[in-house]
Each structure stands twice: as C-alpha cells, then as structure tokens.
Amino acid sequence: MSGEARAARAEPTSSVHAPLSPTVREQLARAGSSTVANMLLRHGLRNVLMAGVRPLTAGGEPMVGPASTLRFIPAREDLDTLANYASSENPHRRAIEECPPGAVLVIDAFGSTAAASMGDMMAARLKRRGVSGVVTDGGYRDSGAIAATGLPCFHRGNAPAATPIALHPVALDEPVGCGGVAVYPGDVVLGDDDGVAVIPRHLVAEVAARAADAAAYEEFAALEIRRGRSLFGLFPATPESRQEYETWVASGRPGLE
C-alpha cells in the first residue's frame, strides 16, 4: 500500500480514538497531571504517572488527548536495515501518518535511549496533522528542531542515534507500557511540567471535573496562604473551608490576579 493510501485511511474508524470534548480537555489542562493523579488515587489507581519522563521543553502548553500507541522491541541487524525503515509498511512511519488528529502518540521504547524514538521530520508531520503531542520512555533526536515545531513532546532524554540501530517497531494501537505505566489505546494522556498522567477513558469525564474543581479550590487556598493563613483547616479542604471557597467564588474571586 502506498504512503498516500496509508494517509487516506488515517482517520480513526473506532470510538477508541473518539476526540475529547472541549470541556474535558480544558478541565484536564487546567488541573494538571499531579492533581489528576490525586483524583485517580481516589479510584484506587496508584500507578498513573510515568517515571523518568519529562517535557522536551519546559513551560509549554499542556498535552492532552486519547492515546494512540506504538511499541518497539530491540532491533535485530537482519531486519532493521535502512531499506526496511524507509518502507511505507514500517510501523514507525505508519504511526506518524495514522495517529489520529487530537490524539497523543505514546511510544513504548522499553526505556531505551540507545536510538531515537522520533526525529524532527516526524514531529513536524505530526504537528501538521493536528496530533496533540508525543510521549516516549525513550528519547528523541534533533531535539532543538523538534522544540521549534511547537509540538508538545515528552521523553526520557536525548537519543541522537538513528532509530534502526537499536529499535524495532512491532505493533500499533495495542496496550503498551511507557514509563512503567500501562497505556491502552484510547486512555487519555495528560502531560505538563510536572509529568505525564494516564487516565482510563471510562473515568475521564469524572476525573476531569473533580480535578478542575480541586485546582480551582487550590487557587483560593494559595491566596489565603499568601495572606498569612495556616494550612490547618484550609488544605486539605474541610467542609468549612469549602463553604468559604463557595462564598469567594460567588463574590467573583476577589484578590485573584
């Protein structure tokens, strides 16, 4: 199948990759990965933050979207040639053309930075296609050029060696492990300066709403702390401080810059 045909079939046909509502997307971006992880803990989910994975560029926009996955295993010399890598059937190249717009491409590189999980040409193509971002527990090459694309990207560290030297792509849109966290296609991925959190899709609306509310309360608590108030009776919230918060909201959030 030609590359053009691959691109033509790239739009998702399954509800697994259904886009998030603007409300849920905004709530998650506002709340942040650490607050979302706290909300997931209430559901008994402890292992939701990817270990050792950080933003390529700090201070960027949050990355939010349903997961589309790519899995690597260690390369083998008779299979991972430059000719095979250039094929339109190569799952790595297919992932770039088939990851749905609005999704986050999650690359399981089994923690290896011995070769690149992605380079700048792939990042530029994903950005042009409207993908929300990329996360890998491996690393990227051409990091400066990737950053210049504006695509939110998260990784373990720089990996300048060519992909076929150490990585062999074997599967698209299957469950993977990334940074020690299980990621199923369609799970929602949130990345920011604190880290990358993974949210089971069936919980995302509830978690997003609760996390956004918790983040809004923290704005109130931070304002009170700056005024000299003790943590006791304020954070974590008590029924009384929640009532104070509701009154503050109803008054137009005075004092919040």
PDB file of C-alpha atoms in Angstrom:
ATOM      1  CA  MET A   1       0.000   0.000   0.000  1.00  0.00           C
ATOM      2  CA  SER A   2       1.348   3.421  -0.931  1.00  0.00           C
ATOM      3  CA  GLY A   3       2.106   6.152   1.559  1.00  0.00           C
ATOM      4  CA  GLU A   4      -0.724   8.219   0.080  1.00  0.00           C
ATOM      5  CA  ALA A   5      -3.161   5.370   0.640  1.00  0.00           C
ATOM      6  CA  ARG A   6      -1.949   4.990   4.204  1.00  0.00           C
ATOM      7  CA  ALA A   7      -2.563   8.678   4.813  1.00  0.00           C
ATOM      8  CA  ALA A   8      -6.010   8.464   3.260  1.00  0.00           C
ATOM      9  CA  ARG A   9      -7.069   5.759   5.711  1.00  0.00           C
ATOM     10  CA  ALA A  10      -5.533   7.515   8.705  1.00  0.00           C
ATOM     11  CA  GLU A  11      -8.761   8.927  10.125  1.00  0.00           C
ATOM     12  CA  PRO A  12      -9.998   6.776  13.016  1.00  0.00           C
ATOM     13  CA  THR A  13     -12.944   4.475  12.462  1.00  0.00           C
ATOM     14  CA  SER A  14     -13.252   3.316  16.092  1.00  0.00           C
ATOM     15  CA  SER A  15     -14.663   5.015  19.164  1.00  0.00           C
ATOM     16  CA  VAL A  16     -11.358   4.179  20.880  1.00  0.00           C
ATOM     17  CA  HIS A  17      -9.907   7.346  19.389  1.00  0.00           C
ATOM     18  CA  ALA A  18     -13.028   9.486  19.749  1.00  0.00           C
ATOM     19  CA  PRO A  19     -11.938  13.064  20.432  1.00  0.00           C
ATOM     20  CA  LEU A  20     -12.335  14.583  23.881  1.00  0.00           C
ATOM     21  CA  SER A  21     -14.954  17.221  24.442  1.00  0.00           C
ATOM     22  CA  PRO A  22     -13.547  20.762  24.656  1.00  0.00           C
ATOM     23  CA  THR A  23     -14.783  20.960  28.264  1.00  0.00           C
ATOM     24  CA  VAL A  24     -12.913  17.828  29.376  1.00  0.00           C
ATOM     25  CA  ARG A  25      -9.789  18.881  27.511  1.00  0.00           C
ATOM     26  CA  GLU A  26      -9.820  22.318  29.155  1.00  0.00           C
ATOM     27  CA  GLN A  27     -10.516  20.893  32.609  1.00  0.00           C
ATOM     28  CA  LEU A  28      -7.592  18.492  32.399  1.00  0.00           C
ATOM     29  CA  ALA A  29      -5.210  21.127  31.068  1.00  0.00           C
ATOM     30  CA  ARG A  30      -6.196  23.481  33.873  1.00  0.00           C
ATOM     31  CA  ALA A  31      -5.938  20.888  36.631  1.00  0.00           C
ATOM     32  CA  GLY A  32      -2.536  19.444  35.725  1.00  0.00           C
ATOM     33  CA  SER A  33      -1.046  15.972  35.977  1.00  0.00           C
ATOM     34  CA  SER A  34      -0.344  15.961  39.722  1.00  0.00           C
ATOM     35  CA  THR A  35      -3.910  16.932  40.647  1.00  0.00           C
ATOM     36  CA  VAL A  36      -5.299  14.397  38.186  1.00  0.00           C
ATOM     37  CA  ALA A  37      -3.124  11.706  39.789  1.00  0.00           C
ATOM     38  CA  ASN A  38      -4.625  12.586  43.162  1.00  0.00           C
ATOM     39  CA  MET A  39      -8.128  12.190  41.757  1.00  0.00           C
ATOM     40  CA  LEU A  40      -7.223   8.797  40.301  1.00  0.00           C
ATOM     41  CA  LEU A  41      -5.921   7.709  43.698  1.00  0.00           C
ATOM     42  CA  ARG A  42      -9.497   8.065  44.955  1.00  0.00           C
ATOM     43  CA  HIS A  43     -10.399   5.355  42.458  1.00  0.00           C
ATOM     44  CA  GLY A  44      -7.622   3.119  43.783  1.00  0.00           C
ATOM     45  CA  LEU A  45      -5.303   3.809  40.829  1.00  0.00           C
ATOM     46  CA  ARG A  46      -1.759   4.446  42.084  1.00  0.00           C
ATOM     47  CA  ASN A  47       0.488   3.801  39.099  1.00  0.00           C
ATOM     48  CA  VAL A  48      -0.621   6.542  36.710  1.00  0.00           C
ATOM     49  CA  LEU A  49       2.406   8.864  36.454  1.00  0.00           C
ATOM     50  CA  MET A  50       5.176   7.899  34.029  1.00  0.00           C
ATOM     51  CA  ALA A  51       8.535   7.557  35.756  1.00  0.00           C
ATOM     52  CA  GLY A  52      11.533   9.417  34.357  1.00  0.00           C
ATOM     53  CA  VAL A  53       9.589  11.091  31.540  1.00  0.00           C
ATOM     54  CA  ARG A  54       9.820  14.864  31.285  1.00  0.00           C
ATOM     55  CA  PRO A  55       8.940  17.601  28.798  1.00  0.00           C
ATOM     56  CA  LEU A  56      11.367  18.255  25.980  1.00  0.00           C
ATOM     57  CA  THR A  57      10.733  21.959  26.555  1.00  0.00           C
ATOM     58  CA  ALA A  58       9.604  23.234  29.950  1.00  0.00           C
ATOM     59  CA  GLY A  59       6.870  25.825  30.222  1.00  0.00           C
ATOM     60  CA  GLY A  60       4.953  24.739  27.131  1.00  0.00           C
ATOM     61  CA  GLU A  61       1.268  24.124  26.642  1.00  0.00           C
ATOM     62  CA  PRO A  62      -0.178  21.023  28.346  1.00  0.00           C
ATOM     63  CA  MET A  63      -0.521  17.930  26.176  1.00  0.00           C
ATOM     64  CA  VAL A  64      -3.981  16.321  26.300  1.00  0.00           C
ATOM     65  CA  GLY A  65      -5.520  13.621  24.128  1.00  0.00           C
ATOM     66  CA  PRO A  66      -6.524   9.985  23.755  1.00  0.00           C
ATOM     67  CA  ALA A  67      -3.630   7.564  23.369  1.00  0.00           C
ATOM     68  CA  SER A  68      -2.579   6.039  20.071  1.00  0.00           C
ATOM     69  CA  THR A  69       0.266   3.619  20.679  1.00  0.00           C
ATOM     70  CA  LEU A  70       3.446   2.339  19.056  1.00  0.00           C
ATOM     71  CA  ARG A  71       5.585  -0.409  20.579  1.00  0.00           C
ATOM     72  CA  PHE A  72       9.282  -1.025  19.949  1.00  0.00           C
ATOM     73  CA  ILE A  73      11.429  -4.040  20.806  1.00  0.00           C
ATOM     74  CA  PRO A  74      15.232  -4.260  20.496  1.00  0.00           C
ATOM     75  CA  ALA A  75      16.479  -4.081  16.917  1.00  0.00           C
ATOM     76  CA  ARG A  76      17.994  -7.015  15.026  1.00  0.00           C
ATOM     77  CA  GLU A  77      20.529  -6.419  12.289  1.00  0.00           C
ATOM     78  CA  ASP A  78      18.953  -8.587   9.594  1.00  0.00           C
ATOM     79  CA  LEU A  79      15.580  -6.862   9.961  1.00  0.00           C
ATOM     80  CA  ASP A  80      16.381  -3.296  10.878  1.00  0.00           C
ATOM     81  CA  THR A  81      18.024  -2.008   7.742  1.00  0.00           C
ATOM     82  CA  LEU A  82      17.673   1.446   6.269  1.00  0.00           C
ATOM     83  CA  ALA A  83      15.759  -0.058   3.356  1.00  0.00           C
ATOM     84  CA  ASN A  84      13.188  -1.620   5.652  1.00  0.00           C
ATOM     85  CA  TYR A  85      12.981   1.568   7.671  1.00  0.00           C
ATOM     86  CA  ALA A  86      12.112   3.539   4.521  1.00  0.00           C
ATOM     87  CA  SER A  87       9.187   1.249   3.660  1.00  0.00           C
ATOM     88  CA  SER A  88       5.655   2.652   3.881  1.00  0.00           C
ATOM     89  CA  GLU A  89       4.791  -0.575   5.715  1.00  0.00           C
ATOM     90  CA  ASN A  90       7.177   0.253   8.560  1.00  0.00           C
ATOM     91  CA  PRO A  91       5.018   0.625  11.701  1.00  0.00           C
ATOM     92  CA  HIS A  92       7.091   3.556  12.922  1.00  0.00           C
ATOM     93  CA  ARG A  93       6.396   5.541   9.785  1.00  0.00           C
ATOM     94  CA  ARG A  94       2.788   4.368   9.723  1.00  0.00           C
ATOM     95  CA  ALA A  95       2.305   5.642  13.282  1.00  0.00           C
ATOM     96  CA  ILE A  96       3.184   9.139  12.114  1.00  0.00           C
ATOM     97  CA  GLU A  97       0.636   9.031   9.290  1.00  0.00           C
ATOM     98  CA  GLU A  98      -2.091   7.139  11.149  1.00  0.00           C
ATOM     99  CA  CYS A  99      -2.104   8.692  14.615  1.00  0.00           C
ATOM    100  CA  PRO A 100      -5.496  10.459  14.704  1.00  0.00           C
ATOM    101  CA  PRO A 101      -5.689  14.248  14.925  1.00  0.00           C
ATOM    102  CA  GLY A 102      -6.178  15.294  18.523  1.00  0.00           C
ATOM    103  CA  ALA A 103      -4.576  12.100  19.847  1.00  0.00           C
ATOM    104  CA  VAL A 104      -1.312  11.666  21.747  1.00  0.00           C
ATOM    105  CA  LEU A 105       1.176   9.229  20.226  1.00  0.00           C
ATOM    106  CA  VAL A 106       2.542   7.064  23.057  1.00  0.00           C
ATOM    107  CA  ILE A 107       5.772   5.262  22.135  1.00  0.00           C
ATOM    108  CA  ASP A 108       6.897   2.303  24.193  1.00  0.00           C
ATOM    109  CA  ALA A 109      10.670   2.222  23.731  1.00  0.00           C
ATOM    110  CA  PHE A 110      11.234  -0.120  26.706  1.00  0.00           C
ATOM    111  CA  GLY A 111      13.147   2.721  28.368  1.00  0.00           C
ATOM    112  CA  SER A 112      15.899   2.796  25.754  1.00  0.00           C
ATOM    113  CA  THR A 113      17.693   5.962  24.676  1.00  0.00           C
ATOM    114  CA  ALA A 114      20.171   3.980  22.580  1.00  0.00           C
ATOM    115  CA  ALA A 115      18.356   5.232  19.462  1.00  0.00           C
ATOM    116  CA  ALA A 116      15.722   7.812  18.619  1.00  0.00           C
ATOM    117  CA  SER A 117      12.022   7.184  19.115  1.00  0.00           C
ATOM    118  CA  MET A 118      11.399  10.141  16.786  1.00  0.00           C
ATOM    119  CA  GLY A 119      13.167  12.930  14.911  1.00  0.00           C
ATOM    120  CA  ASP A 120      12.226  16.417  13.779  1.00  0.00           C
ATOM    121  CA  MET A 121      10.700  15.461  10.404  1.00  0.00           C
ATOM    122  CA  MET A 122       8.274  13.117  12.113  1.00  0.00           C
ATOM    123  CA  ALA A 123       7.437  15.753  14.727  1.00  0.00           C
ATOM    124  CA  ALA A 124       6.792  18.331  12.013  1.00  0.00           C
ATOM    125  CA  ARG A 125       4.446  15.928  10.213  1.00  0.00           C
ATOM    126  CA  LEU A 126       2.526  15.147  13.412  1.00  0.00           C
ATOM    127  CA  LYS A 127       2.184  18.842  14.154  1.00  0.00           C
ATOM    128  CA  ARG A 128       0.860  19.495  10.649  1.00  0.00           C
ATOM    129  CA  ARG A 129      -1.640  16.645  11.004  1.00  0.00           C
ATOM    130  CA  GLY A 130      -3.072  18.075  14.231  1.00  0.00           C
ATOM    131  CA  VAL A 131      -1.780  15.457  16.671  1.00  0.00           C
ATOM    132  CA  SER A 132      -1.789  16.739  20.266  1.00  0.00           C
ATOM    133  CA  GLY A 133       1.674  15.512  21.229  1.00  0.00           C
ATOM    134  CA  VAL A 134       4.081  12.604  21.692  1.00  0.00           C
ATOM    135  CA  VAL A 135       5.421  10.828  24.747  1.00  0.00           C
ATOM    136  CA  THR A 136       8.078   8.126  24.901  1.00  0.00           C
ATOM    137  CA  ASP A 137      10.068   6.441  27.630  1.00  0.00           C
ATOM    138  CA  GLY A 138      12.967   6.571  25.177  1.00  0.00           C
ATOM    139  CA  GLY A 139      14.365   9.718  23.602  1.00  0.00           C
ATOM    140  CA  TYR A 140      14.367  11.979  20.557  1.00  0.00           C
ATOM    141  CA  ARG A 141      16.995  13.142  18.115  1.00  0.00           C
ATOM    142  CA  ASP A 142      17.075  16.689  16.660  1.00  0.00           C
ATOM    143  CA  SER A 143      15.679  17.983  19.944  1.00  0.00           C
ATOM    144  CA  GLY A 144      16.092  21.660  19.113  1.00  0.00           C
ATOM    145  CA  ALA A 145      14.304  21.259  15.801  1.00  0.00           C
ATOM    146  CA  ILE A 146      11.518  19.256  17.440  1.00  0.00           C
ATOM    147  CA  ALA A 147      11.053  22.011  20.011  1.00  0.00           C
ATOM    148  CA  ALA A 148      10.824  24.542  17.182  1.00  0.00           C
ATOM    149  CA  THR A 149       7.793  22.728  15.737  1.00  0.00           C
ATOM    150  CA  GLY A 150       5.748  23.624  18.813  1.00  0.00           C
ATOM    151  CA  LEU A 151       4.522  20.038  19.195  1.00  0.00           C
ATOM    152  CA  PRO A 152       4.310  19.082  22.889  1.00  0.00           C
ATOM    153  CA  CYS A 153       6.784  16.224  23.390  1.00  0.00           C
ATOM    154  CA  PHE A 154       7.887  14.267  26.458  1.00  0.00           C
ATOM    155  CA  HIS A 155      10.804  11.841  26.729  1.00  0.00           C
ATOM    156  CA  ARG A 156      13.446  10.330  28.995  1.00  0.00           C
ATOM    157  CA  GLY A 157      16.434  12.085  27.391  1.00  0.00           C
ATOM    158  CA  ASN A 158      18.183  12.867  24.127  1.00  0.00           C
ATOM    159  CA  ALA A 159      18.790   9.923  21.802  1.00  0.00           C
ATOM    160  CA  PRO A 160      20.747  11.074  18.720  1.00  0.00           C
ATOM    161  CA  ALA A 161      21.376   7.655  17.136  1.00  0.00           C
ATOM    162  CA  ALA A 162      19.248   6.569  14.161  1.00  0.00           C
ATOM    163  CA  THR A 163      16.193   4.504  15.103  1.00  0.00           C
ATOM    164  CA  PRO A 164      17.165   1.198  13.356  1.00  0.00           C
ATOM    165  CA  ILE A 165      20.372   0.969  15.367  1.00  0.00           C
ATOM    166  CA  ALA A 166      18.501  -0.109  18.497  1.00  0.00           C
ATOM    167  CA  LEU A 167      14.709  -0.044  17.988  1.00  0.00           C
ATOM    168  CA  HIS A 168      12.386  -2.302  16.000  1.00  0.00           C
ATOM    169  CA  PRO A 169       8.703  -1.262  15.679  1.00  0.00           C
ATOM    170  CA  VAL A 170       6.316  -4.193  16.124  1.00  0.00           C
ATOM    171  CA  ALA A 171       2.793  -3.002  16.955  1.00  0.00           C
ATOM    172  CA  LEU A 172       0.346  -0.148  16.552  1.00  0.00           C
ATOM    173  CA  ASP A 173      -2.614   0.553  18.823  1.00  0.00           C
ATOM    174  CA  GLU A 174      -2.080  -2.278  21.251  1.00  0.00           C
ATOM    175  CA  PRO A 175      -1.621  -1.963  25.026  1.00  0.00           C
ATOM    176  CA  VAL A 176       1.891  -0.781  25.894  1.00  0.00           C
ATOM    177  CA  GLY A 177       3.991   0.159  28.879  1.00  0.00           C
ATOM    178  CA  CYS A 178       5.503   3.647  28.924  1.00  0.00           C
ATOM    179  CA  GLY A 179       7.497   4.937  31.852  1.00  0.00           C
ATOM    180  CA  GLY A 180       6.261   1.990  33.892  1.00  0.00           C
ATOM    181  CA  VAL A 181       2.580   2.781  33.301  1.00  0.00           C
ATOM    182  CA  ALA A 182       0.109   0.643  31.373  1.00  0.00           C
ATOM    183  CA  VAL A 183      -1.408   2.546  28.454  1.00  0.00           C
ATOM    184  CA  TYR A 184      -4.357   1.193  26.493  1.00  0.00           C
ATOM    185  CA  PRO A 185      -5.419   2.748  23.190  1.00  0.00           C
ATOM    186  CA  GLY A 186      -7.989   5.427  23.968  1.00  0.00           C
ATOM    187  CA  ASP A 187      -6.754   6.097  27.508  1.00  0.00           C
ATOM    188  CA  VAL A 188      -6.382   9.835  27.999  1.00  0.00           C
ATOM    189  CA  VAL A 189      -2.860  11.207  28.380  1.00  0.00           C
ATOM    190  CA  LEU A 190      -2.112  14.495  30.141  1.00  0.00           C
ATOM    191  CA  GLY A 191       1.413  15.925  30.098  1.00  0.00           C
ATOM    192  CA  ASP A 192       2.749  19.115  31.651  1.00  0.00           C
ATOM    193  CA  ASP A 193       5.810  20.337  33.531  1.00  0.00           C
ATOM    194  CA  ASP A 194       5.021  18.026  36.466  1.00  0.00           C
ATOM    195  CA  GLY A 195       4.915  14.868  34.362  1.00  0.00           C
ATOM    196  CA  VAL A 196       2.645  12.633  32.305  1.00  0.00           C
ATOM    197  CA  ALA A 197      -0.521  11.055  33.730  1.00  0.00           C
ATOM    198  CA  VAL A 198      -2.634   8.314  32.133  1.00  0.00           C
ATOM    199  CA  ILE A 199      -6.400   8.265  32.740  1.00  0.00           C
ATOM    200  CA  PRO A 200      -8.620   5.286  31.880  1.00  0.00           C
ATOM    201  CA  ARG A 201     -11.105   6.515  29.288  1.00  0.00           C
ATOM    202  CA  HIS A 202     -14.199   5.467  31.251  1.00  0.00           C
ATOM    203  CA  LEU A 203     -13.117   7.676  34.170  1.00  0.00           C
ATOM    204  CA  VAL A 204     -12.005  10.741  32.277  1.00  0.00           C
ATOM    205  CA  ALA A 205     -15.146  12.911  32.495  1.00  0.00           C
ATOM    206  CA  GLU A 206     -15.496  12.402  36.251  1.00  0.00           C
ATOM    207  CA  VAL A 207     -11.781  12.794  36.935  1.00  0.00           C
ATOM    208  CA  ALA A 208     -11.542  15.932  34.787  1.00  0.00           C
ATOM    209  CA  ALA A 209     -14.439  17.626  36.575  1.00  0.00           C
ATOM    210  CA  ARG A 210     -13.164  16.740  40.038  1.00  0.00           C
ATOM    211  CA  ALA A 211      -9.594  17.716  39.195  1.00  0.00           C
ATOM    212  CA  ALA A 212     -10.669  21.078  37.774  1.00  0.00           C
ATOM    213  CA  ASP A 213     -12.672  21.753  40.927  1.00  0.00           C
ATOM    214  CA  ALA A 214      -9.690  20.803  43.102  1.00  0.00           C
ATOM    215  CA  ALA A 215      -7.414  23.093  41.073  1.00  0.00           C
ATOM    216  CA  ALA A 216      -9.868  25.981  41.483  1.00  0.00           C
ATOM    217  CA  TYR A 217     -10.007  25.404  45.248  1.00  0.00           C
ATOM    218  CA  GLU A 218      -6.203  25.452  45.351  1.00  0.00           C
ATOM    219  CA  GLU A 219      -6.279  28.948  43.831  1.00  0.00           C
ATOM    220  CA  PHE A 220      -8.382  30.049  46.793  1.00  0.00           C
ATOM    221  CA  ALA A 221      -6.148  28.227  49.290  1.00  0.00           C
ATOM    222  CA  ALA A 222      -2.983  29.720  47.782  1.00  0.00           C
ATOM    223  CA  LEU A 223      -4.487  33.202  48.072  1.00  0.00           C
ATOM    224  CA  GLU A 224      -5.324  32.610  51.731  1.00  0.00           C
ATOM    225  CA  ILE A 225      -1.821  31.267  52.456  1.00  0.00           C
ATOM    226  CA  ARG A 226      -0.276  34.368  50.894  1.00  0.00           C
ATOM    227  CA  ARG A 227      -2.386  36.389  53.314  1.00  0.00           C
ATOM    228  CA  GLY A 228      -0.777  34.509  56.211  1.00  0.00           C
ATOM    229  CA  ARG A 229      -3.343  31.803  56.934  1.00  0.00           C
ATOM    230  CA  SER A 230      -2.313  28.419  58.367  1.00  0.00           C
ATOM    231  CA  LEU A 231      -2.684  25.193  56.404  1.00  0.00           C
ATOM    232  CA  PHE A 232      -4.761  23.751  59.225  1.00  0.00           C
ATOM    233  CA  GLY A 233      -8.435  23.937  58.380  1.00  0.00           C
ATOM    234  CA  LEU A 234      -7.628  25.098  54.863  1.00  0.00           C
ATOM    235  CA  PHE A 235      -5.611  22.476  52.992  1.00  0.00           C
ATOM    236  CA  PRO A 236      -6.708  19.803  52.546  1.00  0.00           C
ATOM    237  CA  ALA A 237     -10.159  21.306  52.367  1.00  0.00           C
ATOM    238  CA  THR A 238     -12.643  20.976  55.199  1.00  0.00           C
ATOM    239  CA  PRO A 239     -16.427  21.428  54.953  1.00  0.00           C
ATOM    240  CA  GLU A 240     -15.993  24.871  56.487  1.00  0.00           C
ATOM    241  CA  SER A 241     -13.218  25.975  54.115  1.00  0.00           C
ATOM    242  CA  ARG A 242     -15.227  24.633  51.165  1.00  0.00           C
ATOM    243  CA  GLN A 243     -18.079  26.893  52.219  1.00  0.00           C
ATOM    244  CA  GLU A 244     -15.645  29.823  52.380  1.00  0.00           C
ATOM    245  CA  TYR A 245     -14.470  28.877  48.905  1.00  0.00           C
ATOM    246  CA  GLU A 246     -18.029  28.802  47.533  1.00  0.00           C
ATOM    247  CA  THR A 247     -18.651  32.249  49.008  1.00  0.00           C
ATOM    248  CA  TRP A 248     -15.422  33.509  47.449  1.00  0.00           C
ATOM    249  CA  VAL A 249     -16.437  32.151  44.037  1.00  0.00           C
ATOM    250  CA  ALA A 250     -19.893  33.710  44.320  1.00  0.00           C
ATOM    251  CA  SER A 251     -18.211  37.038  45.108  1.00  0.00           C
ATOM    252  CA  GLY A 252     -16.238  36.952  41.866  1.00  0.00           C
ATOM    253  CA  ARG A 253     -12.975  35.513  43.236  1.00  0.00           C
ATOM    254  CA  PRO A 254     -11.712  38.769  44.815  1.00  0.00           C
ATOM    255  CA  GLY A 255      -7.961  39.120  45.158  1.00  0.00           C
ATOM    256  CA  LEU A 256      -7.140  36.560  42.461  1.00  0.00           C
ATOM    257  CA  GLU A 257      -4.894  38.102  39.833  1.00  0.00           C
TER     258      GLU A 257
END
